[in-house]
mmCIF file of C-alpha atoms in Angstrom:
data_model
loop_
_atom_site.group_PDB
_atom_site.id
_atom_site.type_symbol
_atom_site.label_atom_id
_atom_site.label_comp_id
_atom_site.label_asym_id
_atom_site.label_seq_id
_atom_site.Cartn_x
_atom_site.Cartn_y
_atom_site.Cartn_z
ATOM 1 C CA MET A 1 0.000 0.000 0.000
ATOM 2 C CA ALA A 2 2.887 2.371 0.814
ATOM 3 C CA ASP A 3 4.539 1.987 -2.646
ATOM 4 C CA SER A 4 1.344 2.494 -4.620
ATOM 5 C CA LEU A 5 0.370 5.463 -2.441
ATOM 6 C CA SER A 6 3.774 7.105 -2.927
ATOM 7 C CA VAL A 7 3.501 6.703 -6.711
ATOM 8 C CA ALA A 8 -0.016 8.146 -6.677
ATOM 9 C CA LEU A 9 1.074 11.190 -4.682
ATOM 10 C CA LEU A 10 4.091 11.811 -6.953
ATOM 11 C CA ASP A 11 1.876 11.564 -10.034
ATOM 12 C CA LEU A 12 -0.532 13.992 -8.432
ATOM 13 C CA LEU A 13 2.257 16.522 -7.835
ATOM 14 C CA ARG A 14 3.708 16.187 -11.336
ATOM 15 C CA ASN A 15 0.343 16.525 -13.074
ATOM 16 C CA ALA A 16 -1.002 19.336 -10.880
ATOM 17 C CA ASP A 17 -1.965 22.513 -12.718
ATOM 18 C CA PRO A 18 0.477 25.271 -11.643
ATOM 19 C CA GLU A 19 -2.473 27.564 -11.021
ATOM 20 C CA GLN A 20 -4.102 24.964 -8.752
ATOM 21 C CA ARG A 21 -1.057 23.921 -6.723
ATOM 22 C CA ASP A 22 -2.772 25.355 -3.611
ATOM 23 C CA ASP A 23 -5.221 22.443 -3.783
ATOM 24 C CA PHE A 24 -2.420 19.886 -3.794
ATOM 25 C CA VAL A 25 -2.403 19.491 -0.001
ATOM 26 C CA ARG A 26 -6.143 18.761 0.067
ATOM 27 C CA GLN A 27 -5.832 16.210 -2.743
ATOM 28 C CA ALA A 28 -2.816 14.628 -1.067
ATOM 29 C CA VAL A 29 -4.736 14.289 2.203
ATOM 30 C CA GLU A 30 -7.617 12.767 0.245
ATOM 31 C CA ARG A 31 -5.355 10.176 -1.404
ATOM 32 C CA LEU A 32 -3.628 9.374 1.890
ATOM 33 C CA ALA A 33 -6.899 9.052 3.818
ATOM 34 C CA GLN A 34 -8.430 6.830 1.112
ATOM 35 C CA GLY A 35 -5.347 4.604 1.251
ATOM 36 C CA ILE A 36 -5.665 4.297 5.033
ATOM 37 C CA VAL A 37 -9.352 3.424 4.707
ATOM 38 C CA GLU A 38 -8.606 0.708 2.151
ATOM 39 C CA ALA A 39 -5.822 -0.735 4.322
ATOM 40 C CA GLU A 40 -8.113 -0.804 7.362
ATOM 41 C CA VAL A 41 -10.950 -2.566 5.540
ATOM 42 C CA GLU A 42 -8.503 -5.125 4.134
ATOM 43 C CA GLN A 43 -7.369 -5.887 7.659
ATOM 44 C CA LYS A 44 -10.974 -6.218 8.825
ATOM 45 C CA ILE A 45 -11.911 -8.543 5.950
ATOM 46 C CA GLY A 46 -8.699 -10.552 6.158
ATOM 47 C CA ALA A 47 -7.876 -10.184 2.466
ATOM 48 C CA ALA A 48 -7.265 -7.582 -0.213
ATOM 49 C CA ARG A 49 -9.892 -6.799 -2.847
ATOM 50 C CA TYR A 50 -10.478 -9.843 -5.107
ATOM 51 C CA GLU A 51 -8.019 -11.886 -3.024
ATOM 52 C CA ARG A 52 -9.130 -15.304 -1.776
ATOM 53 C CA THR A 53 -7.677 -16.469 1.533
ATOM 54 C CA GLN A 54 -8.710 -18.771 4.347
ATOM 55 C CA GLU A 55 -8.712 -15.785 6.737
ATOM 56 C CA ARG A 56 -11.328 -13.878 4.738
ATOM 57 C CA THR A 57 -14.413 -13.190 6.892
ATOM 58 C CA THR A 58 -16.608 -11.284 4.429
ATOM 59 C CA SER A 59 -16.396 -9.393 1.129
ATOM 60 C CA HIS A 60 -16.902 -5.947 -0.362
ATOM 61 C CA ASN A 61 -20.379 -4.801 -1.313
ATOM 62 C CA GLY A 62 -19.825 -1.483 -3.044
ATOM 63 C CA SER A 63 -19.095 1.794 -1.278
ATOM 64 C CA ARG A 64 -20.746 4.979 -0.072
ATOM 65 C CA SER A 65 -19.528 8.568 -0.346
ATOM 66 C CA ARG A 66 -18.523 10.491 2.737
ATOM 67 C CA ASP A 67 -17.179 14.056 3.037
ATOM 68 C CA TRP A 68 -14.561 14.673 5.704
ATOM 69 C CA ASP A 69 -13.831 18.248 6.786
ATOM 70 C CA THR A 70 -10.132 18.770 7.532
ATOM 71 C CA THR A 71 -7.848 21.789 7.993
ATOM 72 C CA ALA A 72 -6.704 21.166 4.416
ATOM 73 C CA GLY A 73 -10.283 21.414 3.170
ATOM 74 C CA THR A 74 -13.120 18.996 2.536
ATOM 75 C CA VAL A 75 -11.925 15.647 1.211
ATOM 76 C CA HIS A 76 -14.207 13.161 -0.522
ATOM 77 C CA LEU A 77 -13.829 9.545 0.565
ATOM 78 C CA ARG A 78 -15.352 6.252 -0.540
ATOM 79 C CA ILE A 79 -16.243 4.104 2.470
ATOM 80 C CA PRO A 80 -16.412 0.387 1.606
ATOM 81 C CA LYS A 81 -19.582 -1.512 2.465
ATOM 82 C CA LEU A 82 -19.473 -5.153 3.542
ATOM 83 C CA ARG A 83 -21.837 -8.017 2.765
ATOM 84 C CA GLN A 84 -21.835 -9.080 6.430
ATOM 85 C CA GLY A 85 -21.383 -6.610 9.280
ATOM 86 C CA SER A 86 -20.585 -2.924 9.130
ATOM 87 C CA PHE A 87 -17.445 -0.855 8.724
ATOM 88 C CA MET A 88 -16.559 2.664 9.852
ATOM 89 C CA PRO A 89 -12.893 3.718 9.560
ATOM 90 C CA VAL A 90 -11.145 5.085 12.617
ATOM 91 C CA LEU A 91 -10.510 8.346 10.746
ATOM 92 C CA LEU A 92 -14.256 8.953 10.608
ATOM 93 C CA GLU A 93 -15.243 7.843 14.109
ATOM 94 C CA PRO A 94 -18.785 9.255 14.218
ATOM 95 C CA ARG A 95 -19.211 12.186 16.533
ATOM 96 C CA ARG A 96 -21.658 11.519 19.378
ATOM 97 C CA ARG A 97 -25.055 13.164 18.914
ATOM 98 C CA ALA A 98 -24.690 15.149 22.100
ATOM 99 C CA ASP A 99 -21.334 16.556 20.934
ATOM 100 C CA ARG A 100 -22.840 17.515 17.574
ATOM 101 C CA ALA A 101 -25.659 19.181 19.460
ATOM 102 C CA LEU A 102 -23.193 21.147 21.561
ATOM 103 C CA ALA A 103 -21.425 22.306 18.414
ATOM 104 C CA ASN A 104 -24.727 23.488 16.966
ATOM 105 C CA VAL A 105 -25.663 25.339 20.140
ATOM 106 C CA VAL A 106 -22.330 27.168 20.191
ATOM 107 C CA ALA A 107 -22.665 28.100 16.528
ATOM 108 C CA GLU A 108 -26.222 29.351 17.097
ATOM 109 C CA ALA A 109 -24.944 31.486 19.946
ATOM 110 C CA TYR A 110 -22.572 33.218 17.514
ATOM 111 C CA VAL A 111 -25.342 33.694 14.958
ATOM 112 C CA ALA A 112 -27.595 35.194 17.645
ATOM 113 C CA GLY A 113 -24.856 37.541 18.825
ATOM 114 C CA VAL A 114 -24.601 36.190 22.379
ATOM 115 C CA SER A 115 -21.001 35.004 22.321
ATOM 116 C CA THR A 116 -18.951 35.132 25.516
ATOM 117 C CA ARG A 117 -15.329 34.457 26.412
ATOM 118 C CA LYS A 118 -16.352 30.972 27.534
ATOM 119 C CA VAL A 119 -17.977 30.281 24.166
ATOM 120 C CA ASP A 120 -14.931 31.658 22.357
ATOM 121 C CA ALA A 121 -12.679 29.292 24.287
ATOM 122 C CA LEU A 122 -15.041 26.401 23.571
ATOM 123 C CA VAL A 123 -15.039 27.160 19.846
ATOM 124 C CA GLN A 124 -11.244 27.207 19.821
ATOM 125 C CA ALA A 125 -11.080 23.884 21.670
ATOM 126 C CA MET A 126 -13.584 22.187 19.350
ATOM 127 C CA GLY A 127 -12.129 23.603 16.141
ATOM 128 C CA LEU A 128 -15.404 25.155 14.976
ATOM 129 C CA GLU A 129 -13.995 28.315 13.372
ATOM 130 C CA GLY A 130 -15.608 29.265 10.124
ATOM 131 C CA MET A 131 -19.077 27.812 10.647
ATOM 132 C CA ASP A 132 -21.526 30.032 8.787
ATOM 133 C CA LYS A 133 -25.309 30.357 9.021
ATOM 134 C CA SER A 134 -26.017 27.881 6.239
ATOM 135 C CA THR A 135 -23.827 25.220 7.858
ATOM 136 C CA VAL A 136 -25.478 25.767 11.225
ATOM 137 C CA SER A 137 -28.963 25.554 9.723
ATOM 138 C CA ARG A 138 -28.150 22.353 7.842
ATOM 139 C CA LEU A 139 -26.609 20.589 10.840
ATOM 140 C CA ALA A 140 -29.284 21.803 13.249
ATOM 141 C CA GLY A 141 -32.047 20.685 10.894
ATOM 142 C CA VAL A 142 -30.742 17.121 10.737
ATOM 143 C CA LEU A 143 -30.307 16.950 14.500
ATOM 144 C CA ASP A 144 -33.736 18.485 15.148
ATOM 145 C CA GLN A 145 -35.329 15.648 13.195
ATOM 146 C CA ASP A 146 -33.539 13.065 15.347
ATOM 147 C CA VAL A 147 -34.501 14.812 18.589
ATOM 148 C CA ALA A 148 -38.124 15.293 17.495
ATOM 149 C CA ALA A 149 -38.380 11.598 16.588
ATOM 150 C CA PHE A 150 -37.092 10.686 20.054
ATOM 151 C CA ARG A 151 -39.352 13.112 21.918
ATOM 152 C CA ASP A 152 -42.494 12.173 19.958
ATOM 153 C CA ARG A 153 -41.984 8.411 19.720
ATOM 154 C CA PRO A 154 -44.938 6.230 20.812
ATOM 155 C CA LEU A 155 -44.650 4.742 24.295
ATOM 156 C CA ILE A 156 -45.588 1.124 23.711
ATOM 157 C CA GLU A 157 -44.556 -0.713 26.873
ATOM 158 C CA ALA A 158 -46.277 -0.273 30.223
ATOM 159 C CA CYS A 159 -44.219 1.612 32.814
ATOM 160 C CA PRO A 160 -45.155 0.730 36.412
ATOM 161 C CA TYR A 161 -42.615 3.198 37.846
ATOM 162 C CA LEU A 162 -42.228 6.860 36.876
ATOM 163 C CA TRP A 163 -39.654 9.376 38.157
ATOM 164 C CA LEU A 164 -40.105 13.129 37.590
ATOM 165 C CA ASP A 165 -37.722 16.034 38.153
ATOM 166 C CA ALA A 166 -36.580 19.293 36.563
ATOM 167 C CA THR A 167 -33.382 21.248 35.983
ATOM 168 C CA PHE A 168 -33.113 24.914 35.078
ATOM 169 C CA PRO A 169 -31.152 26.207 32.058
ATOM 170 C CA LYS A 170 -30.814 29.909 31.297
ATOM 171 C CA VAL A 171 -32.362 31.008 28.012
ATOM 172 C CA ARG A 172 -32.404 34.306 26.143
ATOM 173 C CA GLU A 173 -36.072 35.197 25.675
ATOM 174 C CA ALA A 174 -37.508 38.509 24.389
ATOM 175 C CA GLY A 175 -34.269 40.335 25.087
ATOM 176 C CA ARG A 176 -33.932 38.975 28.643
ATOM 177 C CA VAL A 177 -32.062 36.048 30.167
ATOM 178 C CA VAL A 178 -34.543 33.871 32.073
ATOM 179 C CA SER A 179 -34.378 30.581 33.935
ATOM 180 C CA MET A 180 -36.683 27.916 32.480
ATOM 181 C CA ALA A 181 -37.765 24.501 33.750
ATOM 182 C CA LEU A 182 -36.481 21.516 31.789
ATOM 183 C CA MET A 183 -38.814 18.695 32.869
ATOM 184 C CA ILE A 184 -37.609 15.097 32.488
ATOM 185 C CA ALA A 185 -39.516 11.846 32.944
ATOM 186 C CA VAL A 186 -37.789 8.494 33.436
ATOM 187 C CA GLY A 187 -39.620 5.186 33.705
ATOM 188 C CA VAL A 188 -39.026 1.485 34.189
ATOM 189 C CA THR A 189 -40.892 -0.802 31.804
ATOM 190 C CA ASP A 190 -42.687 -3.935 32.892
ATOM 191 C CA GLY A 191 -39.593 -5.793 31.683
ATOM 192 C CA GLY A 192 -37.414 -3.951 34.205
ATOM 193 C CA GLN A 193 -35.595 -1.717 31.682
ATOM 194 C CA ARG A 194 -34.984 1.964 32.381
ATOM 195 C CA THR A 195 -36.069 4.400 29.688
ATOM 196 C CA ILE A 196 -36.301 8.165 29.229
ATOM 197 C CA LEU A 197 -39.954 8.820 28.477
ATOM 198 C CA GLY A 198 -39.897 12.510 27.682
ATOM 199 C CA VAL A 199 -38.358 15.952 28.064
ATOM 200 C CA GLU A 200 -40.102 19.323 27.830
ATOM 201 C CA LEU A 201 -39.213 22.955 28.456
ATOM 202 C CA GLY A 202 -41.552 25.253 30.380
ATOM 203 C CA CYS A 203 -41.447 28.913 31.349
ATOM 204 C CA GLN A 204 -41.516 27.860 34.994
ATOM 205 C CA GLU A 205 -41.958 24.782 37.167
ATOM 206 C CA ASP A 206 -45.618 25.121 38.037
ATOM 207 C CA GLY A 207 -48.633 22.846 38.060
ATOM 208 C CA ALA A 208 -49.851 23.924 34.634
ATOM 209 C CA HIS A 209 -46.606 23.017 32.877
ATOM 210 C CA TRP A 210 -46.295 19.711 34.733
ATOM 211 C CA ARG A 211 -49.895 18.822 33.860
ATOM 212 C CA ALA A 212 -49.287 19.579 30.197
ATOM 213 C CA PHE A 213 -46.124 17.475 30.252
ATOM 214 C CA LEU A 214 -47.790 14.487 31.905
ATOM 215 C CA ARG A 215 -50.768 14.794 29.566
ATOM 216 C CA SER A 216 -48.443 14.671 26.558
ATOM 217 C CA LEU A 217 -46.853 11.482 27.917
ATOM 218 C CA ARG A 218 -50.280 9.844 28.232
ATOM 219 C CA GLU A 219 -51.219 10.972 24.732
ATOM 220 C CA ARG A 220 -48.091 9.254 23.415
ATOM 221 C CA GLY A 221 -49.188 6.036 25.091
ATOM 222 C CA LEU A 222 -47.820 6.075 28.645
ATOM 223 C CA HIS A 223 -49.829 3.561 30.665
ATOM 224 C CA GLY A 224 -49.630 1.146 33.551
ATOM 225 C CA VAL A 225 -48.073 3.659 35.974
ATOM 226 C CA GLN A 226 -48.465 2.406 39.543
ATOM 227 C CA LEU A 227 -45.969 4.592 41.425
ATOM 228 C CA VAL A 228 -44.738 8.132 40.725
ATOM 229 C CA ILE A 229 -41.563 9.257 42.515
ATOM 230 C CA SER A 230 -40.691 12.947 42.886
ATOM 231 C CA ASP A 231 -39.888 15.669 45.385
ATOM 232 C CA ASP A 232 -42.645 17.553 47.206
ATOM 233 C CA HIS A 233 -43.002 20.389 44.695
ATOM 234 C CA LYS A 234 -46.599 21.564 45.055
ATOM 235 C CA GLY A 235 -47.213 22.105 41.345
ATOM 236 C CA LEU A 236 -45.752 18.727 40.470
ATOM 237 C CA ARG A 237 -47.745 16.993 43.189
ATOM 238 C CA SER A 238 -51.025 18.521 42.014
ATOM 239 C CA ALA A 239 -50.236 17.526 38.418
ATOM 240 C CA VAL A 240 -49.620 13.918 39.487
ATOM 241 C CA ASP A 241 -52.913 13.859 41.399
ATOM 242 C CA SER A 242 -54.867 15.121 38.390
ATOM 243 C CA GLU A 243 -53.085 13.397 35.488
ATOM 244 C CA MET A 244 -51.937 10.106 37.061
ATOM 245 C CA VAL A 245 -55.210 8.987 38.622
ATOM 246 C CA GLY A 246 -54.895 5.506 40.136
ATOM 247 C CA SER A 247 -51.149 5.839 40.766
ATOM 248 C CA SER A 248 -49.508 6.070 44.186
ATOM 249 C CA TRP A 249 -47.072 8.870 44.935
ATOM 250 C CA GLN A 250 -43.719 8.343 46.633
ATOM 251 C CA ARG A 251 -42.145 11.397 48.227
ATOM 252 C CA CYS A 252 -38.380 11.347 47.748
ATOM 253 C CA THR A 253 -36.908 10.324 51.107
ATOM 254 C CA MET A 254 -33.622 12.134 50.422
ATOM 255 C CA HIS A 255 -35.404 15.431 49.808
ATOM 256 C CA PHE A 256 -37.528 14.909 52.924
ATOM 257 C CA THR A 257 -34.446 14.233 55.067
ATOM 258 C CA ARG A 258 -32.785 17.407 53.794
ATOM 259 C CA ASN A 259 -35.941 19.395 54.521
ATOM 260 C CA ALA A 260 -36.126 17.916 58.013
ATOM 261 C CA VAL A 261 -32.533 18.667 59.025
ATOM 262 C CA ALA A 262 -32.924 22.204 57.689
ATOM 263 C CA GLN A 263 -35.436 22.812 60.518
ATOM 264 C CA VAL A 264 -32.903 22.251 63.326
ATOM 265 C CA PRO A 265 -29.620 23.872 64.430
ATOM 266 C CA LYS A 266 -26.514 22.620 62.639
ATOM 267 C CA PRO A 267 -25.079 20.693 65.658
ATOM 268 C CA ALA A 268 -28.304 18.648 65.871
ATOM 269 C CA GLN A 269 -28.573 17.883 62.154
ATOM 270 C CA PRO A 270 -26.622 14.568 62.185
ATOM 271 C CA THR A 271 -28.811 13.276 65.015
ATOM 272 C CA VAL A 272 -32.075 14.231 63.314
ATOM 273 C CA SER A 273 -30.872 12.772 60.030
ATOM 274 C CA ALA A 274 -30.030 9.464 61.710
ATOM 275 C CA VAL A 275 -33.433 9.299 63.440
ATOM 276 C CA VAL A 276 -35.271 9.897 60.152
ATOM 277 C CA ARG A 277 -33.142 7.461 58.168
ATOM 278 C CA GLN A 278 -33.860 4.684 60.651
ATOM 279 C CA VAL A 279 -37.422 4.624 59.296
ATOM 280 C CA PHE A 280 -36.258 3.659 55.818
ATOM 281 C CA ALA A 281 -33.816 1.028 57.063
ATOM 282 C CA GLN A 282 -36.583 -1.245 58.379
ATOM 283 C CA PRO A 283 -37.103 -4.675 56.780
ATOM 284 C CA ASP A 284 -40.864 -4.325 56.192
ATOM 285 C CA ARG A 285 -43.700 -1.807 56.326
ATOM 286 C CA GLN A 286 -44.943 -2.916 59.707
ATOM 287 C CA ALA A 287 -41.523 -2.309 61.263
ATOM 288 C CA ALA A 288 -41.190 1.001 59.373
ATOM 289 C CA GLN A 289 -44.508 2.277 60.707
ATOM 290 C CA ALA A 290 -43.525 1.252 64.231
ATOM 291 C CA GLN A 291 -40.225 3.100 63.769
ATOM 292 C CA VAL A 292 -42.099 6.211 62.628
ATOM 293 C CA VAL A 293 -43.980 6.196 65.945
ATOM 294 C CA ARG A 294 -40.733 5.822 67.906
ATOM 295 C CA SER A 295 -39.013 8.535 65.871
ATOM 296 C CA ILE A 296 -41.900 10.955 66.423
ATOM 297 C CA ALA A 297 -41.710 10.271 70.169
ATOM 298 C CA THR A 298 -37.961 10.919 70.124
ATOM 299 C CA LEU A 299 -38.234 14.167 68.161
ATOM 300 C CA THR A 300 -41.339 15.740 69.719
ATOM 301 C CA SER A 301 -39.702 17.173 72.828
ATOM 302 C CA ARG A 302 -36.764 18.916 71.132
ATOM 303 C CA PHE A 303 -37.815 19.257 67.503
ATOM 304 C CA PRO A 304 -41.639 19.326 67.320
ATOM 305 C CA LYS A 305 -41.578 20.790 63.808
ATOM 306 C CA VAL A 306 -39.665 17.783 62.475
ATOM 307 C CA ALA A 307 -41.926 15.378 64.359
ATOM 308 C CA GLU A 308 -44.967 17.043 62.802
ATOM 309 C CA MET A 309 -43.413 16.835 59.324
ATOM 310 C CA LEU A 310 -42.660 13.137 59.749
ATOM 311 C CA GLU A 311 -46.143 12.314 60.979
ATOM 312 C CA GLU A 312 -47.792 14.208 58.126
ATOM 313 C CA ALA A 313 -45.537 12.728 55.410
ATOM 314 C CA GLU A 314 -45.571 9.106 56.656
ATOM 315 C CA PRO A 315 -47.967 7.617 54.032
ATOM 316 C CA ASP A 316 -46.074 9.210 51.142
ATOM 317 C CA LEU A 317 -42.641 8.295 52.519
ATOM 318 C CA LEU A 318 -43.616 4.623 52.878
ATOM 319 C CA ALA A 319 -45.525 4.250 49.588
ATOM 320 C CA HIS A 320 -42.621 2.340 48.022
ATOM 321 C CA MET A 321 -43.042 -0.444 50.577
ATOM 322 C CA ALA A 322 -46.201 -1.614 48.800
ATOM 323 C CA PHE A 323 -43.894 -2.964 46.075
ATOM 324 C CA PRO A 324 -41.253 -5.727 46.024
ATOM 325 C CA ALA A 325 -38.519 -5.203 48.617
ATOM 326 C CA ALA A 326 -35.865 -5.681 45.927
ATOM 327 C CA HIS A 327 -37.040 -2.377 44.395
ATOM 328 C CA TRP A 328 -37.193 -0.265 47.546
ATOM 329 C CA ARG A 329 -33.753 1.334 47.355
ATOM 330 C CA GLN A 330 -34.404 2.768 43.884
ATOM 331 C CA LEU A 331 -38.062 3.599 44.469
ATOM 332 C CA ARG A 332 -37.733 5.626 47.659
ATOM 333 C CA SER A 333 -35.813 8.517 46.092
ATOM 334 C CA THR A 334 -35.115 10.386 42.856
ATOM 335 C CA ASN A 335 -31.352 9.774 43.146
ATOM 336 C CA GLY A 336 -31.129 8.000 39.787
ATOM 337 C CA LEU A 337 -32.851 10.823 37.940
ATOM 338 C CA GLU A 338 -30.799 13.420 39.805
ATOM 339 C CA ARG A 339 -27.608 11.782 38.562
ATOM 340 C CA LEU A 340 -28.958 12.111 35.033
ATOM 341 C CA ASN A 341 -29.875 15.735 35.731
ATOM 342 C CA ARG A 342 -26.343 16.463 36.913
ATOM 343 C CA GLU A 343 -24.974 15.209 33.603
ATOM 344 C CA VAL A 344 -27.494 17.368 31.731
ATOM 345 C CA ALA A 345 -26.570 20.357 33.923
ATOM 346 C CA ARG A 346 -22.876 19.788 33.235
ATOM 347 C CA ARG A 347 -23.489 20.156 29.517
ATOM 348 C CA ILE A 348 -25.814 23.112 30.096
ATOM 349 C CA ASP A 349 -23.115 24.876 32.135
ATOM 350 C CA VAL A 350 -20.688 24.587 29.214
ATOM 351 C CA VAL A 351 -23.049 26.614 27.040
ATOM 352 C CA GLY A 352 -24.010 29.090 29.774
ATOM 353 C CA ILE A 353 -26.865 31.000 28.141
ATOM 354 C CA PHE A 354 -28.866 29.388 25.343
ATOM 355 C CA PRO A 355 -29.854 31.654 22.434
ATOM 356 C CA ASN A 356 -33.408 30.236 22.235
ATOM 357 C CA ARG A 357 -35.667 27.426 23.458
ATOM 358 C CA SER A 358 -35.066 25.144 20.497
ATOM 359 C CA SER A 359 -31.332 25.092 21.209
ATOM 360 C CA VAL A 360 -32.033 23.849 24.758
ATOM 361 C CA LEU A 361 -34.162 20.973 23.511
ATOM 362 C CA ARG A 362 -31.657 20.226 20.743
ATOM 363 C CA LEU A 363 -28.759 19.741 23.145
ATOM 364 C CA THR A 364 -30.625 18.069 26.005
ATOM 365 C CA GLY A 365 -32.781 15.980 23.677
ATOM 366 C CA ALA A 366 -29.700 14.611 21.917
ATOM 367 C CA LEU A 367 -27.991 13.887 25.225
ATOM 368 C CA LEU A 368 -31.054 12.098 26.638
ATOM 369 C CA ALA A 369 -31.614 10.116 23.423
ATOM 370 C CA GLU A 370 -28.038 8.924 23.667
ATOM 371 C CA GLN A 371 -28.491 7.927 27.299
ATOM 372 C CA ASP A 372 -31.687 6.070 26.414
ATOM 373 C CA ASP A 373 -29.781 4.095 23.775
ATOM 374 C CA GLU A 374 -27.170 3.116 26.363
ATOM 375 C CA TRP A 375 -29.839 1.999 28.826
ATOM 376 C CA ALA A 376 -31.547 -0.084 26.141
ATOM 377 C CA THR A 377 -28.417 -2.238 25.804
ATOM 378 C CA SER A 378 -27.274 -2.234 29.431
ATOM 379 C CA ARG A 379 -28.218 -4.311 32.461
ATOM 380 C CA ARG A 380 -31.856 -4.111 33.530
ATOM 381 C CA CYS A 381 -32.762 -1.871 36.443
ATOM 382 C CA PHE A 382 -34.946 -4.648 37.929
ATOM 383 C CA SER A 383 -35.092 -8.324 37.054
ATOM 384 C CA VAL A 384 -37.958 -9.654 34.969
ATOM 385 C CA GLU A 385 -38.878 -12.027 37.793
ATOM 386 C CA SER A 386 -39.195 -9.224 40.363
ATOM 387 C CA MET A 387 -41.260 -7.136 37.925
ATOM 388 C CA GLU A 388 -43.780 -9.970 37.584
ATOM 389 C CA ALA A 389 -44.872 -9.279 41.168
ATOM 390 C CA VAL A 390 -45.683 -5.711 40.096
ATOM 391 C CA THR A 391 -47.401 -6.382 36.784
ATOM 392 C CA ALA A 392 -49.395 -9.523 37.749
ATOM 393 C CA PRO A 393 -52.841 -8.199 38.755
ATOM 394 C CA ALA A 394 -53.614 -11.063 41.149
ATOM 395 C CA VAL A 395 -50.342 -10.850 43.072
ATOM 396 C CA SER A 396 -50.392 -8.848 46.292
ATOM 397 C CA ALA A 397 -47.398 -6.594 46.839
ATOM 398 C CA GLY A 398 -47.340 -7.346 50.563
ATOM 399 C CA PRO A 399 -49.247 -6.711 53.764
ATOM 400 C CA SER A 400 -51.392 -3.610 53.850
ATOM 401 C CA LEU A 401 -50.360 -0.580 55.832
ATOM 402 C CA LEU A 402 -51.199 -0.828 59.499
ATOM 403 C CA PRO A 403 -53.626 1.654 61.015
ATOM 404 C CA VAL A 404 -51.889 4.260 63.167
ATOM 405 C CA ALA A 405 -53.338 2.792 66.392
ATOM 406 C CA ASP A 406 -51.993 -0.678 65.561
ATOM 407 C CA ALA A 407 -48.607 0.786 64.629
ATOM 408 C CA LYS A 408 -48.421 2.481 68.034
ATOM 409 C CA GLU A 409 -49.200 -0.823 69.768
ATOM 410 C CA VAL A 410 -46.417 -2.569 67.790
ATOM 411 C CA ALA A 411 -43.984 0.228 68.622
ATOM 412 C CA LEU A 412 -44.816 0.131 72.314
ATOM 413 C CA ALA A 413 -44.567 -3.661 72.351
ATOM 414 C CA GLY A 414 -41.144 -3.446 70.705
#
């Protein structure tokens, strides 16, 4: 390959038009890159073109054109296709959708005139100099189609569990920079697989926007929801009550614990946190309810506000215990969704201020679609066997919650 490539490059130099010698570097890069592609596919196949060997694993099946933008200019390559399997040369390792989205957002920021020193540094690091409006529009249009297909896809499988939360990007709107609510819904299918059900952007995190978001999920086919997990945001809670009729609501235990310790002086916070967390460490609902009674008795004298909060929130804090014990750790909080939100926020922070709403959904939608693809091929969140106890209508999830009077008797007896 080296000898033939050298001859080809020398011929190219000798035959080059003197007035077009400036294009020699681009053509040389094109010849070199094509030679590397051919060498790589030969190695993958185990034989050269038309060569028959025992090591051959497949054969050529034509080629497809692919443009590659380099510092020497755009080079035109022919990417071989294979009869069995697929081939993508290392030179053209496809850029992740989320990274393409970030590039588009940065370019849109320049077009909209909202560039900052951070964006300038990002452009330099990503090598995006020279992107004009037409390039931005073309790339954004292709990505918008992918994101729209992901956001509007039908929801076929039942999702017994649903997590809801929001993060808050800054967006330029009507000449002002405002904070908007990016609402995200994550579910677990009846097969135990995690999936991102939807993402929507609202002017604020209120009941109206949450209701519209949940309604859109149902219109796309969301069904079978038995438990909704979220924090105690009033607008979100009212939307769940109105749009998810027949579902239980689990108040995030981590958020509740933080709210509880915020009611006491700092030296007492570790003690209060430990008392509250003892409730969720119990092996069954009966023991958890008895522990609630003991915890309230412990807290009432010194921290009556916390004791009142715990007593009022008890049914919602223990809702997850109506489901298989193997699921409790994931069901009692929004920790999994918060980890996803932190990754979304990390990418949002790189941009800083988005030029418009569509750029927010373009970046976050691409990132979430990519995460959903990874979840689809990764280990299940819950086993199929454990999910059967949730989806089988005749199977009881466990003993019913004890009345408060009975719980007190158990606590006193213990």
